[in-house]
Coordinates of C-alpha atoms in Angstrom, one line a residue:
M674 CA 62.7 11.8 -12.4
Q675 CA 60.8 9.4 -10.1
L676 CA 59.4 12.3 -8.1
R677 CA 58.1 13.9 -11.3
H678 CA 56.3 10.6 -12.2
T679 CA 54.9 10.3 -8.7
I680 CA 53.5 13.8 -8.8
F681 CA 52.0 13.2 -12.3
L682 CA 50.3 10.0 -11.2
C683 CA 48.8 11.7 -8.1
L684 CA 47.4 14.5 -10.2
L685 CA 46.0 12.0 -12.6
F686 CA 44.3 10.1 -9.8
L687 CA 42.8 13.2 -8.3
S688 CA 41.5 14.4 -11.6
V689 CA 39.8 11.0 -12.3
S690 CA 38.3 11.0 -8.8
A691 CA 37.0 14.5 -9.2
H692 CA 35.4 13.6 -12.5
A693 CA 33.9 10.4 -11.1
F694 CA 32.2 12.0 -8.1
E695 CA 30.1 15.0 -9.2
L696 CA 27.8 17.3 -7.2
I697 CA 24.5 17.8 -9.1
M698 CA 21.1 19.2 -8.2
I699 CA 17.8 17.2 -8.4
Q700 CA 15.9 19.2 -11.0
A701 CA 12.4 17.5 -10.7
V702 CA 10.8 14.6 -8.8
S703 CA 7.8 12.7 -10.1
D704 CA 4.6 12.4 -8.0
T705 CA 5.2 8.7 -7.6
K706 CA 8.7 9.3 -6.0
K707 CA 10.0 6.7 -8.5
T708 CA 11.7 8.9 -11.1
F709 CA 13.6 12.2 -11.1
I710 CA 15.6 14.5 -13.4
T711 CA 19.2 15.8 -13.2
R712 CA 21.1 18.3 -15.4
N713 CA 23.6 16.0 -17.0
G714 CA 23.1 14.1 -20.2
K715 CA 24.7 12.8 -23.4
R716 CA 27.2 15.6 -23.4
Q717 CA 28.5 14.2 -20.2
G718 CA 28.7 10.7 -21.6
L719 CA 25.4 9.3 -20.3
Q720 CA 23.4 6.8 -22.2
P721 CA 20.0 5.1 -21.6
G722 CA 20.4 2.1 -19.4
M723 CA 23.4 3.4 -17.4
T724 CA 23.3 3.1 -13.6
G725 CA 24.2 5.8 -11.1
T726 CA 24.6 6.2 -7.4
F727 CA 23.1 9.3 -5.8
T728 CA 24.2 10.1 -2.2
A729 CA 23.1 12.9 0.1
E730 CA 24.1 13.6 3.7
D731 CA 22.1 10.7 5.2
V732 CA 20.9 8.4 2.4
S733 CA 21.9 6.8 -0.9
V734 CA 20.0 5.3 -3.8
L735 CA 20.8 3.5 -7.0
A736 CA 19.0 4.6 -10.2
K737 CA 19.0 3.8 -13.9
A738 CA 18.8 6.3 -16.8
I739 CA 15.7 5.8 -18.8
N740 CA 15.5 8.9 -20.9
V741 CA 18.7 10.9 -21.9
S742 CA 18.9 14.2 -23.8
G743 CA 21.8 16.5 -24.5
N744 CA 21.7 18.1 -21.0
F745 CA 19.1 16.3 -19.0
T746 CA 18.5 12.7 -17.8
Q747 CA 15.5 11.1 -16.3
W748 CA 16.4 8.4 -13.7
Q749 CA 14.3 5.6 -12.3
I750 CA 15.0 3.9 -8.9
V751 CA 16.3 0.4 -9.4
N752 CA 14.3 -1.1 -6.5
S753 CA 10.6 -0.9 -7.3
E754 CA 9.7 -1.1 -3.6
A755 CA 11.7 2.0 -2.6
L756 CA 10.7 5.7 -2.8
L757 CA 13.0 8.5 -3.7
P758 CA 14.2 10.2 -0.5
F759 CA 15.3 13.5 -2.2
E760 CA 13.2 16.6 -2.9
K761 CA 13.5 19.0 -5.8
G762 CA 16.5 21.2 -5.3
T763 CA 18.5 18.7 -3.2
I764 CA 22.3 18.7 -3.9
V765 CA 23.5 15.1 -4.2
T766 CA 26.8 13.4 -5.0
Y767 CA 26.5 11.5 -8.3
Y768 CA 28.8 8.5 -9.2
P769 CA 28.4 6.7 -12.5
A770 CA 28.1 3.3 -10.8
T771 CA 27.8 0.0 -12.6
E772 CA 27.9 -2.0 -9.4
Y773 CA 26.1 -1.7 -6.1
I774 CA 27.1 1.1 -3.8
W775 CA 28.8 -1.2 -1.2
A776 CA 31.5 -1.9 -3.9
L777 CA 32.1 1.9 -4.3
S778 CA 31.4 3.7 -1.1
P779 CA 32.5 3.6 2.6
E780 CA 30.7 1.3 5.0
S781 CA 28.5 4.1 6.4
E782 CA 27.1 4.8 2.9
R783 CA 26.6 1.1 2.2
K784 CA 24.5 0.8 5.4
K785 CA 22.4 3.9 4.4
Y786 CA 21.8 2.4 1.0
I787 CA 20.7 -1.0 2.3
K788 CA 18.3 0.7 4.7
T789 CA 16.6 2.6 1.9
M790 CA 16.4 -0.4 -0.4
I791 CA 14.7 -2.8 2.1
P792 CA 10.9 -2.2 2.1
V793 CA 9.6 -1.1 5.5
A794 CA 6.7 -3.2 6.9
R795 CA 4.2 -0.3 7.3
R796 CA 1.4 -0.2 9.9
S797 CA -1.9 1.7 9.6
W798 CA -5.3 2.3 11.0
V799 CA -8.2 2.0 8.6
F800 CA -11.5 3.8 9.2
K801 CA -14.3 2.7 6.8
G802 CA -18.0 3.1 6.1
G803 CA -20.0 0.9 3.8
L804 CA -23.4 0.1 2.2
T805 CA -24.8 -3.4 1.9
R806 CA -27.3 -5.0 -0.4
G807 CA -28.8 -8.5 0.0
L808 CA -28.4 -10.8 -3.0
S809 CA -29.9 -14.1 -1.7
E810 CA -31.1 -15.8 1.5
S811 CA -32.6 -18.9 3.0
V812 CA -34.3 -19.2 6.4
S813 CA -34.9 -22.4 8.2
D814 CA -38.5 -23.3 9.3
A815 CA -39.9 -20.5 7.2
P816 CA -41.7 -20.5 3.8
A817 CA -39.9 -19.1 0.9
N818 CA -40.5 -15.4 0.7
T819 CA -38.7 -12.8 -1.3
S820 CA -37.1 -10.0 0.8
K821 CA -35.3 -6.8 0.2
R822 CA -32.2 -6.4 2.4
G823 CA -30.0 -3.4 2.8
G824 CA -28.0 -1.5 5.4
F825 CA -24.8 0.3 6.4
T826 CA -21.6 -0.6 8.2
G827 CA -18.9 1.2 10.3
E828 CA -15.5 -0.5 10.5
I829 CA -12.1 0.1 12.2
Y830 CA -9.1 -2.0 11.3
F831 CA -5.4 -2.3 12.3
E832 CA -3.4 -3.3 9.2
K833 CA 0.2 -4.3 8.9
D834 CA 2.4 -5.4 6.0
I835 CA 3.8 -8.9 6.2
P836 CA 7.7 -8.6 6.3
N837 CA 9.2 -9.9 3.0
G838 CA 5.7 -10.8 1.9
G839 CA 6.0 -9.2 -1.5
G840 CA 2.8 -7.2 -1.2
L841 CA 1.0 -9.3 1.4
A842 CA -0.6 -7.7 4.4
F843 CA -3.1 -8.6 7.1
D844 CA -5.7 -6.7 9.1
I845 CA -7.9 -7.3 12.1
G846 CA -10.8 -5.1 13.2
V847 CA -14.3 -4.6 14.3
R848 CA -17.5 -3.9 12.4
Y849 CA -20.9 -2.6 13.4
E850 CA -23.7 -3.3 10.9
R851 CA -27.4 -2.3 10.8
E852 CA -29.6 -4.0 8.2
V853 CA -33.2 -3.5 7.3
I854 CA -35.2 -6.5 5.9
N855 CA -38.5 -5.8 4.2
Y856 CA -40.9 -8.6 3.5
S857 CA -44.3 -8.3 1.9
G858 CA -46.0 -8.1 5.3
A859 CA -43.4 -7.0 7.8
S860 CA -40.1 -5.3 8.3
L861 CA -37.2 -6.4 10.5
V862 CA -34.1 -4.7 11.8
T863 CA -30.9 -6.7 12.3
T864 CA -27.8 -5.4 14.0
R865 CA -24.5 -7.2 14.0
N866 CA -21.2 -6.7 15.9
L867 CA -18.3 -8.7 14.4
L868 CA -14.6 -9.2 14.8
I869 CA -13.1 -9.6 11.4
G870 CA -9.6 -10.6 10.0
D871 CA -8.4 -10.4 6.4
V872 CA -5.4 -11.3 4.3
L873 CA -4.7 -8.7 1.5
Y874 CA -2.4 -8.6 -1.5
Y875 CA -1.4 -5.2 -3.0
F876 CA -0.3 -4.9 -6.7
D877 CA 2.5 -2.5 -7.6
S878 CA 2.0 -2.8 -11.3
F879 CA -0.3 0.2 -11.7
R880 CA 1.2 2.6 -9.2
D881 CA 2.4 5.0 -12.0
F882 CA -1.1 5.2 -13.3
L883 CA -2.6 5.8 -9.9
S884 CA -0.2 8.5 -8.6
G885 CA 1.3 6.0 -6.1
G886 CA -2.0 4.2 -5.4
K887 CA -2.4 0.4 -5.5
F888 CA -5.0 -2.2 -6.5
F889 CA -5.6 -4.9 -3.9
L890 CA -7.4 -8.2 -3.4
G891 CA -8.5 -9.6 0.0
A892 CA -10.2 -12.6 1.7
G893 CA -11.3 -12.9 5.3
L894 CA -13.6 -14.2 7.9
G895 CA -15.5 -12.9 10.9
Y896 CA -17.5 -13.9 14.0
G897 CA -19.8 -12.0 16.3
M898 CA -23.3 -11.5 17.6
S899 CA -26.6 -10.7 15.7
N900 CA -29.9 -9.3 17.0
T901 CA -33.1 -9.2 14.9
S902 CA -36.2 -7.3 16.1
T903 CA -39.6 -6.2 15.0
V904 CA -42.9 -5.4 16.7
G905 CA -43.5 -8.2 19.2
L906 CA -40.5 -10.2 18.3
E907 CA -36.8 -10.2 19.2
Q908 CA -34.2 -12.9 18.6
S909 CA -30.4 -13.0 18.9
G910 CA -27.5 -15.4 18.4
P911 CA -24.0 -15.9 16.9
V912 CA -23.2 -14.9 13.3
S913 CA -20.3 -16.1 11.2
L914 CA -18.9 -14.3 8.2
L915 CA -17.2 -16.9 6.0
P916 CA -15.9 -16.1 3.5
T917 CA -15.7 -12.5 2.4
V918 CA -13.8 -11.6 -0.8
K919 CA -13.0 -8.1 -1.8
A920 CA -11.2 -6.0 -4.5
G921 CA -10.3 -2.3 -4.1
V922 CA -7.9 0.5 -4.8
T923 CA -6.0 3.0 -2.6
L924 CA -5.2 6.6 -3.5
P925 CA -2.6 8.4 -1.3
F926 CA -3.0 12.0 -0.3
N927 CA 0.6 12.1 1.2
E928 CA 3.0 9.9 3.1
T929 CA 0.5 9.6 6.0
W930 CA -3.0 9.5 4.7
E931 CA -4.7 7.8 1.8
F932 CA -8.2 7.2 0.5
L933 CA -9.4 3.6 -0.1
T934 CA -12.5 2.0 -1.6
D935 CA -13.5 -1.6 -2.2
A936 CA -16.3 -3.9 -3.2
A937 CA -17.0 -7.2 -1.5
F938 CA -19.1 -10.3 -1.7
E939 CA -19.9 -11.8 1.7
S940 CA -21.6 -14.9 3.0
L941 CA -23.3 -14.7 6.4
N942 CA -24.6 -17.6 8.6
T943 CA -26.8 -16.5 11.6
R944 CA -28.2 -18.8 14.3
E945 CA -30.7 -16.7 16.4
E946 CA -32.7 -18.1 19.3
Q947 CA -36.4 -17.0 19.4
E948 CA -38.3 -16.2 22.5
D949 CA -40.0 -19.6 22.5
G950 CA -36.6 -21.3 22.4
R951 CA -36.6 -22.3 18.8
V952 CA -33.4 -21.6 16.8
Q953 CA -33.7 -20.0 13.4
T954 CA -30.8 -20.3 10.9
T955 CA -30.4 -17.7 8.2
T956 CA -27.9 -18.0 5.4
Q957 CA -27.5 -15.0 3.2
T958 CA -25.2 -13.5 0.6
N959 CA -24.5 -9.7 0.5
F960 CA -22.8 -7.2 -1.7
K961 CA -20.9 -4.5 0.1
F962 CA -19.4 -1.3 -1.1
G963 CA -16.9 0.3 1.3
F964 CA -15.0 3.6 1.4
G965 CA -12.7 5.2 4.0
L966 CA -9.4 6.6 5.1
R967 CA -6.1 5.0 6.1
R968 CA -3.5 6.6 8.4
F969 CA 0.0 5.2 8.5
F970 CA 2.1 5.4 11.6

């Protein structure tokens, strides 16, 4: 009699375990890698708000049901910083979890899950061009004279996310700038070479509307050398960029490349020494429109 009870309990346990762990296929994955669809729904007991664990050979994620029909369910990854590691057609093991995976799975699966849920501090190179337009200026030892300033820039930056910064990143790079200044009776050409550093903050709120892209704000400073020349005149000296404030947006092509564009207001202070030894100080405010590519590595 006891043997019969033991066999019955073993069969019951195996049947519950087989029902709990289910092999299912990923039917579709969104462009944002935040949501996906599986072929199981209300007929299998799922309801909106339920949580499930999805495990493949080398990775696990936790997701919440946001839309449930009779036979299909749309899931959303619980961690907003993570991206879905599965592709359409991947066979995964589904467990209707209400706790985190380390309470339900072996140690190896727990480590895989933790690894996917911790955001990676990404690094990238940014290659940008830009157009500038002068807004205001003042020149020491010179009468007031309205000028028209404009030019172009070329920039290269190294950027890195700040670990556990919640969207914060920093960059450091170099810029070459060529600016033409037109006065009523003369034209000058100014070239600048600057070392620039910025602190940036990326917003995740609109990623679904931008197909994975992000809005960002930034502020920075720079320092370098300036040279201004015209017919019969040349002067050079240090230039400070303080501050610069910018706002922009990124639009990814894939996991490696993305397009970015931004608009910035910049304040420049230049101290150039003329050929007769006099120092001329120029303070100006510029508007800059930039665009370029970012490559992650």
